[in-house]
Amino acid sequence: MRPLPTIGGGPPSGAALYFWKQLSPSTPHRLAAGTAFGMTDTGTVRPSNEDNFLIDTALGLVAVADGMGGHESGEIASADALTSLAQFLHASADGDGDGVPANFRPSPFDPDSTDPDGMASEAALAAMVTLHDAVEFANQRMYQTNLANRRGDGGGMGTTLTGLWQPAPGSPLLVFHVGDSRLYRYRAGRLTQLTRDQTMYQEAIEAGATEHLPPRNLLLQALGPSCDTHPDLRIEAVQAGDLYLLCSDGLYGATSDERIAAVLAGASVERLGECCKELIATALQDGSRDNVTAVLLQCD
């Protein structure tokens, strides 16, 4: 994803010293929920990769981020969002708050809003509050960086953030989403999109517009440009054999759901790496001009 009109801006101070690094290696990772594998590719057009992904086995966390703000700003934003999120969740798990500023004050959040049927356990709802606060912490940290670089008016760096967190073995998966990266579930031969793109294009489609649609990459929300963010959160019950795909818009923007499902149909624990590679190759063959990231989680 490249700079957007409402986000734009150049790299923050010191960005020239930053070198992109893939946060998690492209190897199988064993989590309590199953096995995860991720892969990212700069693509054939972009000069740098502003995508990144994180698989944290200790936390049971799988997430992707697609940065914006131009070259190094986007690279910094995606990596910082992922590491800030994990930092907060680790601090919460340890119970000592180490690494989280004492003056951090999250906005009020009602976890019941994510459980309209009242089926979630108290533990799941408590974990949802922690997850909400972790996303807000990542956003506030990036927003403060933009302010320090005099780009706090929406002109600084930003990023999408989408992922799954299983707070304890056997618990449901908690979904979090800001922006237009996506989470899909492949179950019993059917591909289902679990996140809603937070874009002006999606909003126009839902309003019934068919002509003069806005560009697909105009975000309504992202981490970093604003002091306020409102992540979409939901609880996802796990079934054995479920396959989850987290991806940046470089994958789905050029490739149809049918093509994605055809690749996922051949997935297995042993073939997750091959499937990630095939998904990326398919997107590039289909004409993707963006960075492409695919992360798979095969549930036991």
mmCIF file of C-alpha atoms in Angstrom:
data_model
loop_
_atom_site.group_PDB
_atom_site.id
_atom_site.type_symbol
_atom_site.label_atom_id
_atom_site.label_comp_id
_atom_site.label_asym_id
_atom_site.label_seq_id
_atom_site.Cartn_x
_atom_site.Cartn_y
_atom_site.Cartn_z
ATOM 1 C CA MET A 1 0.000 0.000 0.000
ATOM 2 C CA ARG A 2 1.336 3.422 -0.950
ATOM 3 C CA PRO A 3 0.675 6.884 0.537
ATOM 4 C CA LEU A 4 -2.988 7.855 0.635
ATOM 5 C CA PRO A 5 -4.248 11.417 0.133
ATOM 6 C CA THR A 6 -5.470 11.610 3.723
ATOM 7 C CA ILE A 7 -2.373 10.022 5.229
ATOM 8 C CA GLY A 8 0.620 10.714 2.958
ATOM 9 C CA GLY A 9 3.800 12.328 4.266
ATOM 10 C CA GLY A 10 7.480 11.525 4.196
ATOM 11 C CA PRO A 11 9.617 9.407 6.485
ATOM 12 C CA PRO A 12 10.048 10.408 10.131
ATOM 13 C CA SER A 13 13.322 11.686 11.519
ATOM 14 C CA GLY A 14 15.971 8.991 11.391
ATOM 15 C CA ALA A 15 14.050 6.851 8.900
ATOM 16 C CA ALA A 16 17.068 6.744 6.590
ATOM 17 C CA LEU A 17 18.758 4.595 9.236
ATOM 18 C CA TYR A 18 15.974 2.020 9.154
ATOM 19 C CA PHE A 19 16.399 -1.255 7.293
ATOM 20 C CA TRP A 20 13.381 -3.461 6.637
ATOM 21 C CA LYS A 21 13.409 -6.797 8.405
ATOM 22 C CA GLN A 22 10.862 -9.589 8.241
ATOM 23 C CA LEU A 23 9.699 -9.944 11.843
ATOM 24 C CA SER A 24 9.018 -13.703 11.733
ATOM 25 C CA PRO A 25 10.890 -16.255 9.630
ATOM 26 C CA SER A 26 9.139 -18.133 6.836
ATOM 27 C CA THR A 27 9.186 -21.431 8.679
ATOM 28 C CA PRO A 28 6.452 -23.495 10.361
ATOM 29 C CA HIS A 29 5.452 -22.124 13.769
ATOM 30 C CA ARG A 30 3.635 -24.332 16.279
ATOM 31 C CA LEU A 31 0.921 -22.579 18.267
ATOM 32 C CA ALA A 32 -1.649 -24.032 20.637
ATOM 33 C CA ALA A 33 -4.310 -23.565 17.943
ATOM 34 C CA GLY A 34 -2.296 -25.193 15.174
ATOM 35 C CA THR A 35 0.540 -24.481 12.741
ATOM 36 C CA ALA A 36 1.237 -21.121 11.129
ATOM 37 C CA PHE A 37 3.408 -20.111 8.195
ATOM 38 C CA GLY A 38 3.913 -16.669 6.650
ATOM 39 C CA MET A 39 5.571 -15.200 3.581
ATOM 40 C CA THR A 40 5.882 -11.690 2.149
ATOM 41 C CA ASP A 41 7.164 -10.412 -1.184
ATOM 42 C CA THR A 42 8.056 -6.930 -2.406
ATOM 43 C CA GLY A 43 6.477 -7.704 -5.775
ATOM 44 C CA THR A 44 7.504 -6.600 -9.219
ATOM 45 C CA VAL A 45 6.773 -2.856 -9.025
ATOM 46 C CA ARG A 46 7.379 -1.413 -5.552
ATOM 47 C CA PRO A 47 10.944 -0.401 -4.631
ATOM 48 C CA SER A 48 10.498 -1.591 -1.035
ATOM 49 C CA ASN A 49 8.285 -3.800 1.103
ATOM 50 C CA GLU A 50 5.934 -1.926 3.452
ATOM 51 C CA ASP A 51 4.189 -5.157 4.537
ATOM 52 C CA ASN A 52 5.217 -7.251 7.501
ATOM 53 C CA PHE A 53 3.833 -10.072 9.617
ATOM 54 C CA LEU A 54 4.342 -11.487 13.090
ATOM 55 C CA ILE A 55 3.803 -15.009 14.418
ATOM 56 C CA ASP A 56 4.360 -15.121 18.195
ATOM 57 C CA THR A 57 4.080 -18.701 19.441
ATOM 58 C CA ALA A 58 4.282 -17.734 23.118
ATOM 59 C CA LEU A 59 1.316 -15.398 22.767
ATOM 60 C CA GLY A 60 -0.689 -17.423 20.258
ATOM 61 C CA LEU A 61 -0.644 -14.340 18.031
ATOM 62 C CA VAL A 62 -0.723 -14.160 14.221
ATOM 63 C CA ALA A 63 -0.962 -10.752 12.538
ATOM 64 C CA VAL A 64 -0.243 -8.812 9.353
ATOM 65 C CA ALA A 65 0.311 -5.097 8.771
ATOM 66 C CA ASP A 66 0.501 -3.048 5.578
ATOM 67 C CA GLY A 67 2.283 0.265 6.110
ATOM 68 C CA MET A 68 1.838 3.575 4.363
ATOM 69 C CA GLY A 69 3.511 6.928 4.355
ATOM 70 C CA GLY A 70 6.057 6.314 1.654
ATOM 71 C CA HIS A 71 9.031 3.981 1.503
ATOM 72 C CA GLU A 72 10.723 3.793 4.918
ATOM 73 C CA SER A 73 7.778 5.338 6.781
ATOM 74 C CA GLY A 74 5.540 2.471 5.725
ATOM 75 C CA GLU A 75 8.197 -0.077 6.588
ATOM 76 C CA ILE A 76 8.594 1.406 10.055
ATOM 77 C CA ALA A 77 4.850 1.716 10.631
ATOM 78 C CA SER A 78 3.991 -1.915 9.881
ATOM 79 C CA ALA A 79 6.832 -3.308 11.984
ATOM 80 C CA ASP A 80 6.186 -0.911 14.868
ATOM 81 C CA ALA A 81 2.472 -1.715 15.008
ATOM 82 C CA LEU A 82 3.138 -5.443 15.201
ATOM 83 C CA THR A 83 5.881 -5.198 17.806
ATOM 84 C CA SER A 84 3.921 -2.682 19.917
ATOM 85 C CA LEU A 85 0.881 -4.960 19.909
ATOM 86 C CA ALA A 86 2.965 -7.956 21.004
ATOM 87 C CA GLN A 87 4.774 -5.853 23.610
ATOM 88 C CA PHE A 88 1.493 -4.887 25.240
ATOM 89 C CA LEU A 89 0.121 -8.438 25.196
ATOM 90 C CA HIS A 90 3.338 -9.810 26.706
ATOM 91 C CA ALA A 91 3.234 -7.153 29.429
ATOM 92 C CA SER A 92 -0.382 -8.025 30.188
ATOM 93 C CA ALA A 93 0.427 -11.722 30.370
ATOM 94 C CA ASP A 94 3.373 -11.081 32.691
ATOM 95 C CA GLY A 95 1.258 -8.811 34.867
ATOM 96 C CA ASP A 96 4.051 -6.320 35.485
ATOM 97 C CA GLY A 97 3.248 -3.739 32.805
ATOM 98 C CA ASP A 98 6.902 -3.661 31.761
ATOM 99 C CA GLY A 99 7.282 -1.774 28.484
ATOM 100 C CA VAL A 100 3.935 0.020 28.720
ATOM 101 C CA PRO A 101 4.138 3.679 29.812
ATOM 102 C CA ALA A 102 2.496 4.380 33.153
ATOM 103 C CA ASN A 103 0.554 7.260 31.613
ATOM 104 C CA PHE A 104 -1.112 5.073 28.982
ATOM 105 C CA ARG A 105 -4.860 5.363 29.445
ATOM 106 C CA PRO A 106 -6.992 3.370 26.993
ATOM 107 C CA SER A 107 -10.425 4.620 26.057
ATOM 108 C CA PRO A 108 -13.449 2.879 27.591
ATOM 109 C CA PHE A 109 -14.501 -0.289 25.798
ATOM 110 C CA ASP A 110 -17.514 -2.527 26.311
ATOM 111 C CA PRO A 111 -16.599 -6.133 25.386
ATOM 112 C CA ASP A 112 -20.284 -7.102 25.316
ATOM 113 C CA SER A 113 -20.497 -5.191 22.032
ATOM 114 C CA THR A 114 -18.472 -7.994 20.437
ATOM 115 C CA ASP A 115 -20.746 -10.693 21.847
ATOM 116 C CA PRO A 116 -24.335 -9.764 20.914
ATOM 117 C CA ASP A 117 -25.585 -13.311 21.589
ATOM 118 C CA GLY A 118 -24.098 -13.423 25.080
ATOM 119 C CA MET A 119 -22.281 -16.689 24.400
ATOM 120 C CA ALA A 120 -18.732 -15.680 25.306
ATOM 121 C CA SER A 121 -17.132 -16.612 28.612
ATOM 122 C CA GLU A 122 -15.994 -14.020 31.130
ATOM 123 C CA ALA A 123 -12.405 -14.950 30.332
ATOM 124 C CA ALA A 124 -12.927 -14.312 26.610
ATOM 125 C CA LEU A 125 -14.553 -10.944 27.273
ATOM 126 C CA ALA A 126 -11.725 -9.937 29.613
ATOM 127 C CA ALA A 127 -9.200 -10.939 26.948
ATOM 128 C CA MET A 128 -11.121 -8.855 24.423
ATOM 129 C CA VAL A 129 -10.607 -5.769 26.608
ATOM 130 C CA THR A 130 -6.876 -6.523 26.726
ATOM 131 C CA LEU A 131 -6.784 -6.911 22.948
ATOM 132 C CA HIS A 132 -8.645 -3.641 22.411
ATOM 133 C CA ASP A 133 -6.180 -1.860 24.687
ATOM 134 C CA ALA A 134 -3.217 -3.450 22.879
ATOM 135 C CA VAL A 135 -4.415 -2.124 19.504
ATOM 136 C CA GLU A 136 -5.029 1.287 21.052
ATOM 137 C CA PHE A 137 -1.552 1.258 22.588
ATOM 138 C CA ALA A 138 0.007 0.540 19.190
ATOM 139 C CA ASN A 139 -2.001 3.366 17.659
ATOM 140 C CA GLN A 140 -1.185 5.924 20.342
ATOM 141 C CA ARG A 141 2.507 5.089 20.199
ATOM 142 C CA MET A 142 2.607 5.650 16.437
ATOM 143 C CA TYR A 143 0.484 8.791 16.670
ATOM 144 C CA GLN A 144 2.882 10.251 19.237
ATOM 145 C CA THR A 145 5.763 9.517 16.850
ATOM 146 C CA ASN A 146 3.913 11.415 14.119
ATOM 147 C CA LEU A 147 3.349 14.321 16.507
ATOM 148 C CA ALA A 148 7.039 14.387 17.420
ATOM 149 C CA ASN A 149 7.838 14.615 13.712
ATOM 150 C CA ARG A 150 5.259 17.395 13.250
ATOM 151 C CA ARG A 151 2.983 15.184 11.202
ATOM 152 C CA GLY A 152 0.151 14.708 13.651
ATOM 153 C CA ASP A 153 -2.530 16.122 11.350
ATOM 154 C CA GLY A 154 -2.990 12.951 9.323
ATOM 155 C CA GLY A 155 0.173 13.547 7.321
ATOM 156 C CA GLY A 156 2.391 11.003 9.035
ATOM 157 C CA MET A 157 2.955 7.303 8.738
ATOM 158 C CA GLY A 158 0.243 4.730 9.290
ATOM 159 C CA THR A 159 -0.566 1.086 8.828
ATOM 160 C CA THR A 160 -3.313 -1.486 8.682
ATOM 161 C CA LEU A 161 -3.373 -4.181 11.355
ATOM 162 C CA THR A 162 -5.281 -7.458 11.162
ATOM 163 C CA GLY A 163 -4.838 -10.646 13.122
ATOM 164 C CA LEU A 164 -5.846 -13.500 15.400
ATOM 165 C CA TRP A 165 -5.014 -13.975 19.055
ATOM 166 C CA GLN A 166 -5.722 -17.047 21.166
ATOM 167 C CA PRO A 167 -5.178 -15.861 24.763
ATOM 168 C CA ALA A 168 -5.115 -19.396 26.207
ATOM 169 C CA PRO A 169 -4.977 -22.924 24.774
ATOM 170 C CA GLY A 170 -8.464 -24.130 23.964
ATOM 171 C CA SER A 171 -10.001 -20.665 24.049
ATOM 172 C CA PRO A 172 -11.694 -19.111 21.008
ATOM 173 C CA LEU A 173 -9.715 -16.979 18.592
ATOM 174 C CA LEU A 174 -10.056 -13.225 18.995
ATOM 175 C CA VAL A 175 -10.064 -11.278 15.729
ATOM 176 C CA PHE A 176 -8.821 -7.689 15.479
ATOM 177 C CA HIS A 177 -8.915 -5.512 12.387
ATOM 178 C CA VAL A 178 -8.057 -1.956 11.355
ATOM 179 C CA GLY A 179 -7.824 -0.933 7.678
ATOM 180 C CA ASP A 180 -8.097 -3.131 4.602
ATOM 181 C CA SER A 181 -5.859 -6.121 5.143
ATOM 182 C CA ARG A 182 -8.078 -9.186 5.312
ATOM 183 C CA LEU A 183 -8.791 -12.339 7.278
ATOM 184 C CA TYR A 184 -10.392 -15.299 5.527
ATOM 185 C CA ARG A 185 -11.510 -18.679 6.854
ATOM 186 C CA TYR A 186 -11.465 -21.765 4.657
ATOM 187 C CA ARG A 187 -13.774 -24.406 6.133
ATOM 188 C CA ALA A 188 -15.240 -27.511 4.474
ATOM 189 C CA GLY A 189 -14.367 -26.258 0.991
ATOM 190 C CA ARG A 190 -15.856 -22.793 1.507
ATOM 191 C CA LEU A 191 -13.925 -19.515 1.695
ATOM 192 C CA THR A 192 -15.433 -16.823 3.954
ATOM 193 C CA GLN A 193 -14.140 -13.277 4.415
ATOM 194 C CA LEU A 194 -14.256 -12.523 8.149
ATOM 195 C CA THR A 195 -13.197 -8.867 8.065
ATOM 196 C CA ARG A 196 -14.784 -5.840 6.458
ATOM 197 C CA ASP A 197 -12.573 -3.470 4.463
ATOM 198 C CA GLN A 198 -12.554 -0.107 6.226
ATOM 199 C CA THR A 199 -12.422 1.871 2.986
ATOM 200 C CA MET A 200 -14.444 4.539 1.214
ATOM 201 C CA TYR A 201 -14.930 2.086 -1.648
ATOM 202 C CA GLN A 202 -16.507 -0.533 0.624
ATOM 203 C CA GLU A 203 -18.699 2.111 2.240
ATOM 204 C CA ALA A 204 -19.924 3.268 -1.178
ATOM 205 C CA ILE A 205 -20.689 -0.303 -2.275
ATOM 206 C CA GLU A 206 -22.678 -0.927 0.894
ATOM 207 C CA ALA A 207 -24.612 2.289 0.264
ATOM 208 C CA GLY A 208 -25.668 0.914 -3.128
ATOM 209 C CA ALA A 209 -23.412 3.014 -5.341
ATOM 210 C CA THR A 210 -22.592 1.523 -8.740
ATOM 211 C CA GLU A 211 -20.945 4.466 -10.515
ATOM 212 C CA HIS A 212 -18.227 7.007 -9.708
ATOM 213 C CA LEU A 213 -16.862 4.775 -6.995
ATOM 214 C CA PRO A 214 -13.883 6.053 -4.967
ATOM 215 C CA PRO A 215 -10.475 4.399 -5.322
ATOM 216 C CA ARG A 216 -10.220 1.099 -3.475
ATOM 217 C CA ASN A 217 -7.268 2.177 -1.310
ATOM 218 C CA LEU A 218 -8.800 5.191 0.475
ATOM 219 C CA LEU A 219 -8.885 4.065 4.094
ATOM 220 C CA LEU A 220 -11.418 5.179 6.664
ATOM 221 C CA GLN A 221 -9.184 3.926 9.481
ATOM 222 C CA ALA A 222 -5.525 3.148 10.017
ATOM 223 C CA LEU A 223 -3.152 3.059 12.946
ATOM 224 C CA GLY A 224 -1.072 6.212 13.336
ATOM 225 C CA PRO A 225 -2.742 9.156 11.586
ATOM 226 C CA SER A 226 -5.260 9.856 14.374
ATOM 227 C CA CYS A 227 -5.234 9.686 18.169
ATOM 228 C CA ASP A 228 -8.466 7.666 18.008
ATOM 229 C CA THR A 229 -8.947 4.272 16.458
ATOM 230 C CA HIS A 230 -11.877 1.895 16.634
ATOM 231 C CA PRO A 231 -10.782 -1.654 15.741
ATOM 232 C CA ASP A 232 -13.304 -4.218 14.604
ATOM 233 C CA LEU A 233 -13.201 -7.038 17.155
ATOM 234 C CA ARG A 234 -14.958 -10.376 17.146
ATOM 235 C CA ILE A 235 -14.802 -13.829 18.697
ATOM 236 C CA GLU A 236 -14.197 -16.762 16.367
ATOM 237 C CA ALA A 237 -14.921 -20.317 17.508
ATOM 238 C CA VAL A 238 -12.256 -22.764 16.362
ATOM 239 C CA GLN A 239 -13.042 -25.992 14.544
ATOM 240 C CA ALA A 240 -10.498 -28.692 13.798
ATOM 241 C CA GLY A 241 -9.369 -28.408 10.197
ATOM 242 C CA ASP A 242 -10.118 -24.690 9.867
ATOM 243 C CA LEU A 243 -7.613 -22.808 7.729
ATOM 244 C CA TYR A 244 -7.195 -19.066 8.228
ATOM 245 C CA LEU A 245 -5.583 -16.738 5.711
ATOM 246 C CA LEU A 246 -4.362 -13.271 6.693
ATOM 247 C CA CYS A 247 -3.224 -11.144 3.779
ATOM 248 C CA SER A 248 -2.490 -7.638 2.575
ATOM 249 C CA ASP A 249 -4.455 -6.036 -0.254
ATOM 250 C CA GLY A 250 -1.618 -6.903 -2.622
ATOM 251 C CA LEU A 251 -3.004 -10.442 -2.621
ATOM 252 C CA TYR A 252 -6.761 -10.071 -2.840
ATOM 253 C CA GLY A 253 -6.731 -6.835 -4.843
ATOM 254 C CA ALA A 254 -5.762 -8.638 -8.024
ATOM 255 C CA THR A 255 -6.881 -12.189 -7.298
ATOM 256 C CA SER A 256 -10.447 -13.455 -7.018
ATOM 257 C CA ASP A 257 -11.803 -15.383 -4.052
ATOM 258 C CA GLU A 258 -12.219 -18.366 -6.373
ATOM 259 C CA ARG A 259 -8.528 -18.356 -7.233
ATOM 260 C CA ILE A 260 -7.577 -18.015 -3.557
ATOM 261 C CA ALA A 261 -9.902 -20.862 -2.572
ATOM 262 C CA ALA A 262 -8.406 -23.099 -5.269
ATOM 263 C CA VAL A 263 -4.967 -22.698 -3.705
ATOM 264 C CA LEU A 264 -6.245 -23.230 -0.163
ATOM 265 C CA ALA A 265 -7.996 -26.420 -1.243
ATOM 266 C CA GLY A 266 -4.566 -28.050 -1.525
ATOM 267 C CA ALA A 267 -3.347 -26.891 1.877
ATOM 268 C CA SER A 268 -2.134 -29.163 4.649
ATOM 269 C CA VAL A 269 0.164 -28.720 7.622
ATOM 270 C CA GLU A 270 3.051 -30.011 5.523
ATOM 271 C CA ARG A 271 2.249 -27.741 2.557
ATOM 272 C CA LEU A 272 1.594 -24.376 4.254
ATOM 273 C CA GLY A 273 4.831 -22.906 2.909
ATOM 274 C CA GLU A 274 4.094 -24.098 -0.613
ATOM 275 C CA CYS A 275 0.582 -22.638 -0.402
ATOM 276 C CA CYS A 276 1.883 -19.237 0.756
ATOM 277 C CA LYS A 277 4.337 -19.239 -2.125
ATOM 278 C CA GLU A 278 1.590 -20.204 -4.559
ATOM 279 C CA LEU A 279 -0.756 -17.499 -3.274
ATOM 280 C CA ILE A 280 1.901 -14.839 -3.789
ATOM 281 C CA ALA A 281 2.831 -16.171 -7.225
ATOM 282 C CA THR A 282 -0.845 -16.201 -8.219
ATOM 283 C CA ALA A 283 -1.318 -12.573 -7.147
ATOM 284 C CA LEU A 284 1.722 -11.474 -9.141
ATOM 285 C CA GLN A 285 0.559 -13.451 -12.175
ATOM 286 C CA ASP A 286 -2.846 -11.793 -11.845
ATOM 287 C CA GLY A 287 -1.218 -8.368 -12.079
ATOM 288 C CA SER A 288 -0.718 -7.233 -8.486
ATOM 289 C CA ARG A 289 1.385 -4.072 -8.391
ATOM 290 C CA ASP A 290 1.736 -4.018 -4.612
ATOM 291 C CA ASN A 291 3.642 -5.830 -1.896
ATOM 292 C CA VAL A 292 2.040 -9.218 -1.256
ATOM 293 C CA THR A 293 1.798 -10.968 2.101
ATOM 294 C CA ALA A 294 0.100 -14.255 2.987
ATOM 295 C CA VAL A 295 -0.004 -15.901 6.416
ATOM 296 C CA LEU A 296 -1.777 -19.211 7.000
ATOM 297 C CA LEU A 297 -2.928 -20.812 10.244
ATOM 298 C CA GLN A 298 -4.005 -24.469 10.008
ATOM 299 C CA CYS A 299 -5.988 -25.396 13.118
ATOM 300 C CA ASP A 300 -5.559 -28.814 14.729
#
